[in-house]
Short mmCIF file of C-alpha atoms in Angstrom, two decimals:
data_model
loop_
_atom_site.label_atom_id
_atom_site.label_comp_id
_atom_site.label_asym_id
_atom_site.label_seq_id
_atom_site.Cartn_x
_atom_site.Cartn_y
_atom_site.Cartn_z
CA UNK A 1 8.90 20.19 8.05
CA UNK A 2 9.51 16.47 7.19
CA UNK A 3 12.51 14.27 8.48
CA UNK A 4 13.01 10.92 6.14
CA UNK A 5 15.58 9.86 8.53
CA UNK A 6 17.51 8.51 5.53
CA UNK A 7 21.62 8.55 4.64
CA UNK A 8 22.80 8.64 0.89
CA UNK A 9 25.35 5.75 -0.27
CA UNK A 10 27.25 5.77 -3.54
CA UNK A 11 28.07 8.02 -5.30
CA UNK A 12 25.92 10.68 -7.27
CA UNK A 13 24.30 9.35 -10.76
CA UNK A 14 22.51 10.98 -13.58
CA UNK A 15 19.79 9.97 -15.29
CA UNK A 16 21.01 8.80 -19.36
CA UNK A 17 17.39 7.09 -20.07
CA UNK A 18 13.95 7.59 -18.53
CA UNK A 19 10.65 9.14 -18.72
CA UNK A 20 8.19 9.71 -16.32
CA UNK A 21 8.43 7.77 -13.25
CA UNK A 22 10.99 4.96 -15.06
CA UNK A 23 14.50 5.56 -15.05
CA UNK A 24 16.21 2.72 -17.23
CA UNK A 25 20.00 4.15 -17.64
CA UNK A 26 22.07 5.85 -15.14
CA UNK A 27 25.44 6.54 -15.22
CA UNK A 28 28.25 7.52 -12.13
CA UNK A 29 28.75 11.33 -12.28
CA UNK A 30 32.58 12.46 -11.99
CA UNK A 31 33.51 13.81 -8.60
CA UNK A 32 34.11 17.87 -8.74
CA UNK A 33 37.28 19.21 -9.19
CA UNK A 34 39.44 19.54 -5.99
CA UNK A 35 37.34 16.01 -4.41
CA UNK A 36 40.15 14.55 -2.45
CA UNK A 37 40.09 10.68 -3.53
CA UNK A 38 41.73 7.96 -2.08
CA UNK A 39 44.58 6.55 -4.44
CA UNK A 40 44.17 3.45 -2.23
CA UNK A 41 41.09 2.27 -4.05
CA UNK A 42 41.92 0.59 -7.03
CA UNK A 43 40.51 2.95 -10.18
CA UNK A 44 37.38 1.22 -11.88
CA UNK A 45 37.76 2.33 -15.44
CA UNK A 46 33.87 0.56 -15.87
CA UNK A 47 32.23 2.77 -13.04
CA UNK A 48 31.74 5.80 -15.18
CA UNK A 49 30.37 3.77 -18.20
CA UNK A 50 25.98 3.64 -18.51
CA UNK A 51 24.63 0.93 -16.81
CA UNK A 52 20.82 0.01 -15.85
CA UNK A 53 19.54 1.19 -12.37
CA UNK A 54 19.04 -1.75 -10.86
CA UNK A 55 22.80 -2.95 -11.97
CA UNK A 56 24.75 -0.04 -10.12
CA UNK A 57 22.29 -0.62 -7.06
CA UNK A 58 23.32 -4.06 -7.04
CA UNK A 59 27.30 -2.59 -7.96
CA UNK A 60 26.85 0.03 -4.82
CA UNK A 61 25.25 -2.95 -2.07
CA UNK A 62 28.73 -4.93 -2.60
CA UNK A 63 30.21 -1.85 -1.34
CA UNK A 64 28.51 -1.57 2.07
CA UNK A 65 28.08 -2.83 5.80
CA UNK A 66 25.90 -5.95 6.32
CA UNK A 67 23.34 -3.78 7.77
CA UNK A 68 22.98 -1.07 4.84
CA UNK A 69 23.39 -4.33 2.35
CA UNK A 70 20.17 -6.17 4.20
CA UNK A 71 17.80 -2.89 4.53
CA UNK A 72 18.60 -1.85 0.52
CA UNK A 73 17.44 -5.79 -0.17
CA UNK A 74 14.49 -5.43 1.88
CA UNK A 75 13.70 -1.64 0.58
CA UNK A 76 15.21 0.34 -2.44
CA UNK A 77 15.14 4.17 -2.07
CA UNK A 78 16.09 6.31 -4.63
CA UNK A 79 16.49 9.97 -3.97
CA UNK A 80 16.17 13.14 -6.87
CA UNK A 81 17.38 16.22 -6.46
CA UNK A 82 15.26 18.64 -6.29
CA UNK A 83 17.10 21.31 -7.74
CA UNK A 84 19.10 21.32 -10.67
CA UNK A 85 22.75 22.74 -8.77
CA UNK A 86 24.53 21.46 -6.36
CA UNK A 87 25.21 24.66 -4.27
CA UNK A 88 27.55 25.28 -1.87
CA UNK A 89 26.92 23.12 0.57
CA UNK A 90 26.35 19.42 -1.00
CA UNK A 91 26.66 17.73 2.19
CA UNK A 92 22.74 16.62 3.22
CA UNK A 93 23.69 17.63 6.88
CA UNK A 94 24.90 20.33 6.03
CA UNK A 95 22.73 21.95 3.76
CA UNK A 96 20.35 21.43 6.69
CA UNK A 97 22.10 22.70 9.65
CA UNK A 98 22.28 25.98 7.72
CA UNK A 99 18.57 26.31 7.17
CA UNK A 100 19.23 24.81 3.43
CA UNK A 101 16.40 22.14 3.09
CA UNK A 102 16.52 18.98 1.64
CA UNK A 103 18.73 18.45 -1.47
CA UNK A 104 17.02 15.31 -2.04
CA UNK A 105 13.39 14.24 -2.48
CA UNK A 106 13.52 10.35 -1.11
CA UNK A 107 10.78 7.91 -2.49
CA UNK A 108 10.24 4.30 -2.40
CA UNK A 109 10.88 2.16 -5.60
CA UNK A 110 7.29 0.67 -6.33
CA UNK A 111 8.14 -1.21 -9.31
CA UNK A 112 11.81 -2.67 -11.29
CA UNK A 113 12.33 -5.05 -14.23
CA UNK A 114 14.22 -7.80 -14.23
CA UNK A 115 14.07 -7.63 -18.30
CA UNK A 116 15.98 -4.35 -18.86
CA UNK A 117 16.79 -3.39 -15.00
CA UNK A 118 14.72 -0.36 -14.47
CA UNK A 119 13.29 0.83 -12.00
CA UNK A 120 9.83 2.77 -11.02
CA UNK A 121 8.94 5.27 -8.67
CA UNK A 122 5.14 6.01 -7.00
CA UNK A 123 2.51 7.29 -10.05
CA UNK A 124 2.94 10.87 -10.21
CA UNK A 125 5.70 11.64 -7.87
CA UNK A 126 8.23 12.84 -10.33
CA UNK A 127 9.33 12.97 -14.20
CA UNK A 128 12.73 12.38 -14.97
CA UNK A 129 14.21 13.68 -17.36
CA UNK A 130 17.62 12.90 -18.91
CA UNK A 131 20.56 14.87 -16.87
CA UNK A 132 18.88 15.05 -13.95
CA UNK A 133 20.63 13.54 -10.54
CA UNK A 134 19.50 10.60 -8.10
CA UNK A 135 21.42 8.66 -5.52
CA UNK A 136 20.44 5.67 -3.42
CA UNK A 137 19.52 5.82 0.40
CA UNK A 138 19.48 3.67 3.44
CA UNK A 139 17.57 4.37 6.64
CA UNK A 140 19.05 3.66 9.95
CA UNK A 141 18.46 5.39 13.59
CA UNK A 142 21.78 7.14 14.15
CA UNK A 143 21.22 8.94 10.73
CA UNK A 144 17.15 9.95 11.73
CA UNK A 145 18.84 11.01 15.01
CA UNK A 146 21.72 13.08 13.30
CA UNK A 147 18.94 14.40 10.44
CA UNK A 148 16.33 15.46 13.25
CA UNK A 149 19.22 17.53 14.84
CA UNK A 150 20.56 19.26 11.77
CA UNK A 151 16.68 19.95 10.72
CA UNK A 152 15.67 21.68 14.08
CA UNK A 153 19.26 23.28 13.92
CA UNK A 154 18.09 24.94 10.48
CA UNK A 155 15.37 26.30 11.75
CA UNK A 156 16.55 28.27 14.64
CA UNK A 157 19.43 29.28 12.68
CA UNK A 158 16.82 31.01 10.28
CA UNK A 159 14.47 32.14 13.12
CA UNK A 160 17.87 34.05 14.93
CA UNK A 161 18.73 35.39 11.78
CA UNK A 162 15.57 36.96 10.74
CA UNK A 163 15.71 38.25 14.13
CA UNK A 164 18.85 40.27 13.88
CA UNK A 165 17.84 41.29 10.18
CA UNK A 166 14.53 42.82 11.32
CA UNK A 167 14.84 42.89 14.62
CA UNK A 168 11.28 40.74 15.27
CA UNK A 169 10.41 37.55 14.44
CA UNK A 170 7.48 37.03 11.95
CA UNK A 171 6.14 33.87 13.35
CA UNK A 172 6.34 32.51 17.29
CA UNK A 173 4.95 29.32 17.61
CA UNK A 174 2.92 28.14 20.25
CA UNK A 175 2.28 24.51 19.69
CA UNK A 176 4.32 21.63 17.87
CA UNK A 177 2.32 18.45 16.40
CA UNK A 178 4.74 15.81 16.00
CA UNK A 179 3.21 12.86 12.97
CA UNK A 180 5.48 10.07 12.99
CA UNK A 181 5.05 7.53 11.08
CA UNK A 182 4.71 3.75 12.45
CA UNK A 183 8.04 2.29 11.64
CA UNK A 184 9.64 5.17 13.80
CA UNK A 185 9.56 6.10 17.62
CA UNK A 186 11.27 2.54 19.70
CA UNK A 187 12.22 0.78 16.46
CA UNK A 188 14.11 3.85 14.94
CA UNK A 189 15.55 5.11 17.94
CA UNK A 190 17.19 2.40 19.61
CA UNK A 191 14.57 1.58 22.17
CA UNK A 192 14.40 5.30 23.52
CA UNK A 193 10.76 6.07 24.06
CA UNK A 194 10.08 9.70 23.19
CA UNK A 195 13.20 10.51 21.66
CA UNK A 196 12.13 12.61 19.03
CA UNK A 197 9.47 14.31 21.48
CA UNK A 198 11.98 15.35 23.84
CA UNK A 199 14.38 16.65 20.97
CA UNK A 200 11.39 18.98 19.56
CA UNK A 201 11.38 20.51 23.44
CA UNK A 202 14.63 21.24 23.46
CA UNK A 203 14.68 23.41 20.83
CA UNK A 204 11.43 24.38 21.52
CA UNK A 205 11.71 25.18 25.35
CA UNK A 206 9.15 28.39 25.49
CA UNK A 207 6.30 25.79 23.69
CA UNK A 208 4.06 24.70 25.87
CA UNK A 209 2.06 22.07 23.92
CA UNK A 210 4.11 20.04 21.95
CA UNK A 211 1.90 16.79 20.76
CA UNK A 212 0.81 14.57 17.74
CA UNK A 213 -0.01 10.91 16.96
CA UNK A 214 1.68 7.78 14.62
CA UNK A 215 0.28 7.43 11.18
CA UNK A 216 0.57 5.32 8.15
CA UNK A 217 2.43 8.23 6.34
CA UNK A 218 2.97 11.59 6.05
CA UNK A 219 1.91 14.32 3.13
CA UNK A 220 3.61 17.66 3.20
CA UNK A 221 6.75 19.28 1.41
CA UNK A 222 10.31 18.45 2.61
CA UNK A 223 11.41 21.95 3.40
CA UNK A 224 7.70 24.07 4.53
CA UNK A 225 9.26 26.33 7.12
CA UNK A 226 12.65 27.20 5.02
CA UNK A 227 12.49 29.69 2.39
CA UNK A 228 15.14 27.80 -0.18
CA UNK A 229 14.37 30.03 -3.39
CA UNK A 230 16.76 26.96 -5.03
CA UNK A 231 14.33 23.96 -3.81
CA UNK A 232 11.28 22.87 -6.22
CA UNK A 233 8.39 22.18 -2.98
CA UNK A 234 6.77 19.30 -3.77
CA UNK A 235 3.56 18.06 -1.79
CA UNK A 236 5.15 14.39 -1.23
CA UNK A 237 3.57 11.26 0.43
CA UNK A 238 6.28 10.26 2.74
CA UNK A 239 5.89 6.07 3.91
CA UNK A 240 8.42 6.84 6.71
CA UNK A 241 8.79 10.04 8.24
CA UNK A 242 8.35 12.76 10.54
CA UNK A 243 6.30 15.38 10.06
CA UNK A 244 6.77 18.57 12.50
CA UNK A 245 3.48 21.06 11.69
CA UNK A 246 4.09 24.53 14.25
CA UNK A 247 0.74 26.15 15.26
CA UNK A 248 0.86 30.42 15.58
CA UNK A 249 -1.09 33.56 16.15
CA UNK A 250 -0.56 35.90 13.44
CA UNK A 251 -1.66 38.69 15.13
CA UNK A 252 1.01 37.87 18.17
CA UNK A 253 -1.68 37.07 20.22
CA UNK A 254 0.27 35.67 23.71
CA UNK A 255 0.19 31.82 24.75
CA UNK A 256 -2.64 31.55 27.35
CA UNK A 257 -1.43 30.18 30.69
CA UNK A 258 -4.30 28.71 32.99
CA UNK A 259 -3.78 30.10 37.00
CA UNK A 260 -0.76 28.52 39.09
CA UNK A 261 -3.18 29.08 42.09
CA UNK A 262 -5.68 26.14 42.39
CA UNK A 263 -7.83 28.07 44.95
CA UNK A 264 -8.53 30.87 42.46
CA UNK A 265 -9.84 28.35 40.02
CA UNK A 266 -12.44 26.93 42.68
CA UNK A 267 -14.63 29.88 43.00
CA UNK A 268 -15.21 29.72 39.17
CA UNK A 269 -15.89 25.55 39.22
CA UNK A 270 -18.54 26.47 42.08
CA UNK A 271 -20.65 29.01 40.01
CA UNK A 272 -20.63 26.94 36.95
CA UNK A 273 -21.85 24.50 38.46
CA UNK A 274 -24.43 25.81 40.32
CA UNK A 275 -25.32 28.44 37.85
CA UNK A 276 -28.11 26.49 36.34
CA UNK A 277 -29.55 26.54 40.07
CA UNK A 278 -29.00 30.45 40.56
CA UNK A 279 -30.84 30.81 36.81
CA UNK A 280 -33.68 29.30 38.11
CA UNK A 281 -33.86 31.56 41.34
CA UNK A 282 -33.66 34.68 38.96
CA UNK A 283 -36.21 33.30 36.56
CA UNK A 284 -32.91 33.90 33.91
CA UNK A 285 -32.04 31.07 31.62
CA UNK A 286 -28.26 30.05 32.25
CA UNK A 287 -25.17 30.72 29.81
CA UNK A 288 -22.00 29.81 28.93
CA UNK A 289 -19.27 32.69 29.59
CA UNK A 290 -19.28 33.36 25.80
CA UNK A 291 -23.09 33.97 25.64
CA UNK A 292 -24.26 30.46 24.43
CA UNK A 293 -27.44 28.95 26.14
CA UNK A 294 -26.94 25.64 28.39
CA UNK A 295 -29.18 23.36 27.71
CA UNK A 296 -29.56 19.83 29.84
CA UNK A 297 -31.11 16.66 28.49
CA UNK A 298 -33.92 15.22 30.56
CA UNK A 299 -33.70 14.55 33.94
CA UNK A 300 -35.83 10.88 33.88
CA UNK A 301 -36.56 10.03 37.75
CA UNK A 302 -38.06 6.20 38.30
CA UNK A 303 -39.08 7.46 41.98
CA UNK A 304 -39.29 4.54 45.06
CA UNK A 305 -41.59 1.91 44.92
CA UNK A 306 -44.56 1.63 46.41
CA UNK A 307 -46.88 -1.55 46.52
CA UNK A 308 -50.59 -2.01 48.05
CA UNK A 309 -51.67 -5.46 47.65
CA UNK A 310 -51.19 -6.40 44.34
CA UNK A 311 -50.94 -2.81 42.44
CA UNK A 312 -47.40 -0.98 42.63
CA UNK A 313 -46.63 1.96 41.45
CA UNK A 314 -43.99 4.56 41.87
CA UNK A 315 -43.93 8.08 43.10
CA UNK A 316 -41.21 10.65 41.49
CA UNK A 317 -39.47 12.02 44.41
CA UNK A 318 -38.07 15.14 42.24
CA UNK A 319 -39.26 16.74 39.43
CA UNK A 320 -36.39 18.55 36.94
CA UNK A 321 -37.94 22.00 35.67
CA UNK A 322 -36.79 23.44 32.05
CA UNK A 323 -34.19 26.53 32.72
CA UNK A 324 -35.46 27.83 29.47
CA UNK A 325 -38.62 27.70 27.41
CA UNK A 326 -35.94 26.14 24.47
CA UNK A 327 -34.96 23.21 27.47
CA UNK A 328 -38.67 23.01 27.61
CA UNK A 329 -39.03 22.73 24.07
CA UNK A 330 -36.76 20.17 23.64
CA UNK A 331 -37.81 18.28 26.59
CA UNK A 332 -41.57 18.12 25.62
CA UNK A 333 -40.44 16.75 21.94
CA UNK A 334 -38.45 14.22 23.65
CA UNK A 335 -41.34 13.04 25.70
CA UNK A 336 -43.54 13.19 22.71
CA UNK A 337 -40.65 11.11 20.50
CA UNK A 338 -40.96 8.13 23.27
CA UNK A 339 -44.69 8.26 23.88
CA UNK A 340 -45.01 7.70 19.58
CA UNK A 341 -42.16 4.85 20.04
CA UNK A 342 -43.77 2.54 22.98
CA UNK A 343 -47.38 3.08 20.30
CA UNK A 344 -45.14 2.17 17.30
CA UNK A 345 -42.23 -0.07 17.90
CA UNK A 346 -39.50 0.58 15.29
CA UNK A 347 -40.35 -2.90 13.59
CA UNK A 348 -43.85 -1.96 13.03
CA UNK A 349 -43.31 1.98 11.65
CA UNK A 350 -40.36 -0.40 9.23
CA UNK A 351 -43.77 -2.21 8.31
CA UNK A 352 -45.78 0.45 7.44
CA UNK A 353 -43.57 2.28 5.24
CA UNK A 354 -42.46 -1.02 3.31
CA UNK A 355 -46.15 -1.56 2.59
CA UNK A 356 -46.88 2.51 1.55
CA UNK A 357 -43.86 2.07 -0.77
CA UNK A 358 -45.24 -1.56 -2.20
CA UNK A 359 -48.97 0.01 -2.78
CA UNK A 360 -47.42 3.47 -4.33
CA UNK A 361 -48.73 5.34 -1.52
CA UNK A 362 -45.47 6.84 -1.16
CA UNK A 363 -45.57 9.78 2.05
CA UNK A 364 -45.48 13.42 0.92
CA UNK A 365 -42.44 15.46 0.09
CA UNK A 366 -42.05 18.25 2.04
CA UNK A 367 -39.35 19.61 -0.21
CA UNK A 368 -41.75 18.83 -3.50
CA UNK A 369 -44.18 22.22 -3.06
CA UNK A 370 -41.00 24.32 -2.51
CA UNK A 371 -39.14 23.27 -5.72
CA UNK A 372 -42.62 23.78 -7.34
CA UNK A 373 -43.08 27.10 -6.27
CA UNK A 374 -39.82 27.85 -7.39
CA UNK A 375 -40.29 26.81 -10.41
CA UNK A 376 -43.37 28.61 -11.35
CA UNK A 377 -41.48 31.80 -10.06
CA UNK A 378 -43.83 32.50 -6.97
CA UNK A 379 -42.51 32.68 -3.51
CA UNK A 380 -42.39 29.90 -1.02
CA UNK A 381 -43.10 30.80 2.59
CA UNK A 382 -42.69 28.53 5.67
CA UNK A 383 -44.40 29.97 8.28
CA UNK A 384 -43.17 29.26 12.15
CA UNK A 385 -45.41 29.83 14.65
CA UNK A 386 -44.24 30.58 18.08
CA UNK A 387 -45.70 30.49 21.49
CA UNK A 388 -43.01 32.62 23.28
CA UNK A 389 -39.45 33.11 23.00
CA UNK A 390 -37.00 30.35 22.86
CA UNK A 391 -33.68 32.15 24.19
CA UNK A 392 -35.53 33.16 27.35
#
């Protein structure tokens, strides 16, 4: 699910001119029949006449708070609806508290003319076409606060009504990743540090991981959890937003829950940590719980000092053993890898194959005889020699 945080001012237009992502023409769309209006407001006989984009956003700014006036200077966003009716509930909160969705994809204007007073929306995020609806937003923490509510609302409206339609829920999450974007969190919220955190786990109380990360933006549709049969879903790039991604078992597998009792998980710490030592008392080569071999790098031991007269030396105290004959593997090609580097420093070996490439002496391709044999139709056999088995 995605929450713009956003709140639509002015009234609802449609598109008269555009194409693609330019809308040139808009005009004011009539209020629907039984709209209460206030007869205190002087009637603007011009409102309802075509006029460019960028003209009735600069006709709806005079009409709003010094706050919603500076952030529609600093940022123009333009909302279309995503589907073509305006259903029963036209109220954005609304339509969301009842498990609605979004009735309006909100994007970013990336481009306007001054010329002609258009305006243009990200490449590719939508093509308008004449008739179809838009209305201009503002973004301000009490509305992300009021949208993040009616969202999560939504959802367990639709999660309790499934319930008492089948009697089961399809889908019990277990986890919640929470992808805010960076102009959200403090900023947004009025200085409240986990606000939107702590709302998730309230209407999430039987989640026990609830987690996530800020971004530079979020990609999803608006409305991924609701089943809206009305709503177009879009995969949108959202520059401010929250993105709420709930993690499941679809087999109804239950949440694991590690041991309350610390003393019970002691016993287990002790043998895995000292099962490499029982392996080696067995002559068995140690495992993980699933099956997998454990395998330790090299144990290098420097030993103490000891000098006589002018000659020191040292004397290794301990001496690591391989649990396995693959440990031991790996081990003796490590030793063999740093015996080859103190012969041929790494400047040297860059030497050598500078000079082989220079003369044409270029080294042999191992992959060369493979692709010929291939080619000629024969097989192509790489034999593997082993002394004894590497999983023991």
């Amino acid at each position: 699910m995605i929450s713009p945080g956003v709140r639509a001012v002015g009234p609802t237009l449609r598109v008269v001119d555009g194409g693609g992502t330019n809308v040139g023409i808009v005009v004011q769309e009539p209020p629907p029949p039984g709209t209460l209006v206030d007869e205190s407001i002087p009637d603007d006989p011009k409102r309802y006449l075509p006029k460019p984009t960028l003209a009735e956003a600069n006709r709806v700014m005079k009409t709003l708070s010094d706050d919603d006036r500076s952030f529609m200077a600093r940022a123009l966003l333009i909302g279309v609806e995503q589907s073509g009716e305006v259903g029963a509930s036209p109220s954005d909160l609304e339509r969301l508290s009842k498990g609605l969705g979004h009735r309006y994809a909100v994007y970013q204007v990336a481009n306007a003319s001054m010329k002609d007073g258009s305006v243009t929306l990200p490449l590719g995020s939508v093509d308008f076409q004449p008739g179809m609806r838009l209305r201009f937003f503002v973004r301000d923490g009490e509305s992300a606060k009021e949208e993040l509510h009616a969202l999560w609302s939504g959802y367990k409206k639709q999660a309790l009504e499934e319930t008492f339609a089948t009697g089961a829920t399809t889908f019990d999450p277990t986890a919640c990743m929470l992808l805010p974007t960076l102009d959200r969190g403090n900023k947004l919220f009025g200085g409240r540090s986990g606000y939107e955190s702590k709302a998730v786990a309230s209407y999430l109380p039987d989640v026990p991981s609830i987690f996530g990360f800020f971004s530079n933006g979020a990609v999803g549709t608006l409305d991924g959890t609701f089943r809206n049969p009305d709503s177009v879903q879009k995969t949108i790039l959202h520059g401010s937003a929250s993105c709420y991604a709930l993690f499941g078992s679809r087999s109804k597998r239950p949440i694991y829950s590690p041991p309350d009792d610390d003393e019970a998980s002691e016993p287990a710490l002790a043998s895995a940590s000292s099962s490499a030592a029982l392996a080696s008392d067995t002559g068995a080569a140690p495992r993980q719980p699933d099956g997998e071999l454990v395998l330790r790098r090299r144990e290098i031991h420097g030993g103490r000092a000891i000098s006589v007269s002018t000659v020191q030396w040292s004397v290794a105290e301990k001496t690591a053993t391989p649990t396995s004959v693959l440990e031991g593997f790996m081990w003796d090609k490590e030793k063999e890898v740093d015996m080859l580097r103190e012969r041929v420093p790494l400047a040297n070996l860059l030497s050598q194959v500078r000079a082989a490439v220079d003369t044409g002496r270029a080294p042999r391709s191992w992959t060369a005889p493979l692709a010929a044999a291939r080619a000629a139709g024969k097989f192509a056999v790489v034999p593997e020699c082993k002394r004894s088995e590497a999983s023991t």
